[in-house]
Amino acid sequence: MPTGSGKTKTLVSWLMTDAVRNGKKVLWLTHRAELLAQTARAFRSAAPLLREDMDVLRMRLIGGGYGPG
């Protein structure tokens, strides 16, 4: 997919409806802090895709500009 076509949003949506919704953890690796922040926003936006009994989406950002925890 070319730049700006929605790769992050597409993959996050798929992960939320498949892996995360079924209790699995996701490790997202990227080489730029901007991409990490973009992905975190995409996960927050996709939170309504979780099951009704899942009331919390937990994320931990580690990398340039972010600290552990």
Coordinates of N, CA and C in Angstrom, one line a residue:
M1 N 0.8 -1.2 0.0 CA 0.0 0.0 0.0 C 0.9 1.2 0.0
P2 N 0.5 2.3 -0.7 CA 1.4 3.5 -0.8 C 1.2 4.3 0.5
T3 N 2.1 5.3 0.6 CA 2.1 6.2 1.7 C 0.7 6.9 1.8
G4 N 0.2 7.0 3.0 CA -1.1 7.7 3.2 C -2.4 6.9 2.8
S5 N -2.2 5.7 2.5 CA -3.4 4.9 2.1 C -4.1 4.2 3.2
G6 N -3.6 4.3 4.4 CA -4.3 3.7 5.6 C -3.7 2.4 6.1
K7 N -2.5 2.1 5.9 CA -1.9 0.9 6.3 C -2.0 0.7 7.8
T8 N -1.7 1.7 8.6 CA -1.8 1.6 10.0 C -3.2 1.3 10.5
K9 N -4.1 2.1 10.0 CA -5.5 2.0 10.4 C -6.1 0.6 10.0
T10 N -5.7 0.2 8.8 CA -6.2 -1.2 8.3 C -5.7 -2.3 9.2
L11 N -4.4 -2.3 9.6 CA -3.8 -3.3 10.4 C -4.4 -3.2 11.8
V12 N -4.4 -2.0 12.4 CA -4.9 -1.9 13.7 C -6.4 -2.4 13.8
S13 N -7.2 -2.0 12.9 CA -8.6 -2.5 12.9 C -8.7 -4.0 12.8
W14 N -7.8 -4.6 12.0 CA -7.8 -6.1 11.9 C -7.3 -6.7 13.3
L15 N -6.3 -6.1 13.8 CA -5.7 -6.6 15.1 C -6.8 -6.5 16.2
M16 N -7.5 -5.4 16.3 CA -8.5 -5.2 17.3 C -9.6 -6.2 17.2
T17 N -10.1 -6.5 16.0 CA -11.2 -7.4 15.8 C -10.8 -8.8 15.9
D18 N -9.5 -9.1 15.8 CA -9.1 -10.5 15.8 C -8.3 -10.8 17.0
A19 N -7.1 -10.3 17.1 CA -6.1 -10.6 18.2 C -6.5 -10.0 19.5
V20 N -6.6 -8.7 19.6 CA -6.8 -8.0 20.9 C -8.2 -8.4 21.5
R21 N -9.2 -8.5 20.6 CA -10.5 -8.8 21.1 C -10.6 -10.2 21.7
N22 N -9.7 -11.1 21.3 CA -9.6 -12.4 21.8 C -8.6 -12.6 22.9
G23 N -8.1 -11.5 23.5 CA -7.2 -11.5 24.6 C -5.8 -11.6 24.3
K24 N -5.4 -11.5 23.1 CA -3.9 -11.6 22.7 C -3.3 -10.3 22.8
K25 N -2.0 -10.3 23.1 CA -1.2 -9.1 23.1 C -0.5 -8.8 21.8
V26 N -0.3 -7.5 21.5 CA 0.3 -7.1 20.2 C 1.6 -6.4 20.5
L27 N 2.7 -6.7 19.8 CA 3.9 -5.9 19.9 C 4.1 -5.2 18.6
W28 N 4.1 -3.9 18.6 CA 4.2 -3.1 17.4 C 5.6 -2.4 17.4
L29 N 6.4 -2.7 16.4 CA 7.7 -2.2 16.3 C 7.8 -1.1 15.2
T30 N 8.4 0.0 15.5 CA 8.6 1.0 14.4 C 9.9 1.7 14.7
H31 N 10.4 2.4 13.7 CA 11.7 3.0 13.8 C 11.6 4.5 14.1
R32 N 10.4 5.1 14.2 CA 10.2 6.5 14.3 C 9.2 6.8 15.4
A33 N 9.4 7.8 16.3 CA 8.5 8.2 17.3 C 7.2 8.6 16.7
E34 N 7.2 9.3 15.6 CA 6.0 9.8 15.0 C 5.1 8.6 14.6
L35 N 5.7 7.5 14.1 CA 4.9 6.4 13.7 C 4.3 5.6 15.0
L36 N 5.0 5.7 16.1 CA 4.6 5.1 17.3 C 3.4 5.9 17.8
A37 N 3.5 7.2 17.8 CA 2.3 8.0 18.2 C 1.1 7.9 17.3
Q38 N 1.3 7.8 16.0 CA 0.3 7.5 15.1 C -0.4 6.2 15.3
T39 N 0.3 5.2 15.6 CA -0.2 3.9 15.9 C -1.0 3.9 17.2
A40 N -0.5 4.6 18.2 CA -1.3 4.7 19.5 C -2.6 5.4 19.3
R41 N -2.6 6.4 18.5 CA -3.9 7.1 18.2 C -4.9 6.2 17.4
A42 N -4.3 5.4 16.5 CA -5.1 4.4 15.8 C -5.8 3.4 16.7
F43 N -5.0 2.9 17.6 CA -5.5 1.9 18.6 C -6.6 2.5 19.5
R44 N -6.4 3.8 19.9 CA -7.4 4.4 20.7 C -8.7 4.6 19.9
S45 N -8.5 5.0 18.7 CA -9.7 5.2 17.8 C -10.5 3.9 17.6
A46 N -9.8 2.8 17.5 CA -10.4 1.5 17.2 C -10.9 0.8 18.5
A47 N -10.7 1.4 19.7 CA -11.1 0.8 20.9 C -12.6 0.3 20.9
P48 N -13.5 1.0 20.3 CA -14.9 0.5 20.2 C -15.1 -0.8 19.6
L49 N -14.1 -1.3 18.9 CA -14.2 -2.6 18.2 C -14.0 -3.8 19.2
L50 N -13.6 -3.5 20.4 CA -13.4 -4.5 21.5 C -14.7 -5.1 21.9
R51 N -14.7 -6.2 22.5 CA -15.9 -6.8 23.1 C -16.4 -6.0 24.2
E52 N -17.7 -6.1 24.4 CA -18.4 -5.3 25.4 C -17.8 -5.5 26.8
D53 N -17.4 -6.7 27.1 CA -16.8 -7.0 28.4 C -15.4 -6.6 28.6
M54 N -14.8 -6.0 27.6 CA -13.4 -5.5 27.7 C -13.5 -4.0 27.8
D55 N -13.4 -3.5 29.0 CA -13.6 -2.1 29.3 C -12.3 -1.3 29.3
V56 N -11.1 -2.0 29.1 CA -9.9 -1.2 29.2 C -9.0 -1.7 28.0
L57 N -8.4 -0.7 27.3 CA -7.3 -1.0 26.3 C -6.0 -0.5 26.9
R58 N -5.1 -1.4 27.2 CA -3.8 -1.0 27.8 C -2.8 -0.9 26.7
M59 N -2.0 0.2 26.7 CA -0.9 0.3 25.8 C 0.3 0.8 26.6
R60 N 1.5 0.4 26.2 CA 2.7 0.9 26.7 C 3.6 1.3 25.6
L61 N 4.0 2.6 25.6 CA 4.8 3.1 24.5 C 6.3 3.1 25.0
I62 N 7.2 2.5 24.3 CA 8.6 2.5 24.7 C 9.4 2.9 23.5
G63 N 10.2 3.9 23.6 CA 11.0 4.3 22.5 C 11.4 5.8 22.6
G64 N 11.9 6.3 21.5 CA 12.4 7.7 21.5 C 11.3 8.6 22.0
G65 N 11.5 9.3 23.1 CA 10.6 10.3 23.6 C 9.6 9.6 24.6
Y66 N 9.6 8.3 24.7 CA 8.7 7.6 25.7 C 9.5 6.8 26.6
G67 N 9.0 6.7 27.9 CA 9.7 6.0 28.9 C 8.9 4.7 29.2
P68 N 9.6 3.7 29.9 CA 8.9 2.5 30.2 C 7.7 2.8 31.1
G69 N 6.6 2.0 30.9 CA 5.5 2.2 31.8 C 4.7 3.3 31.4

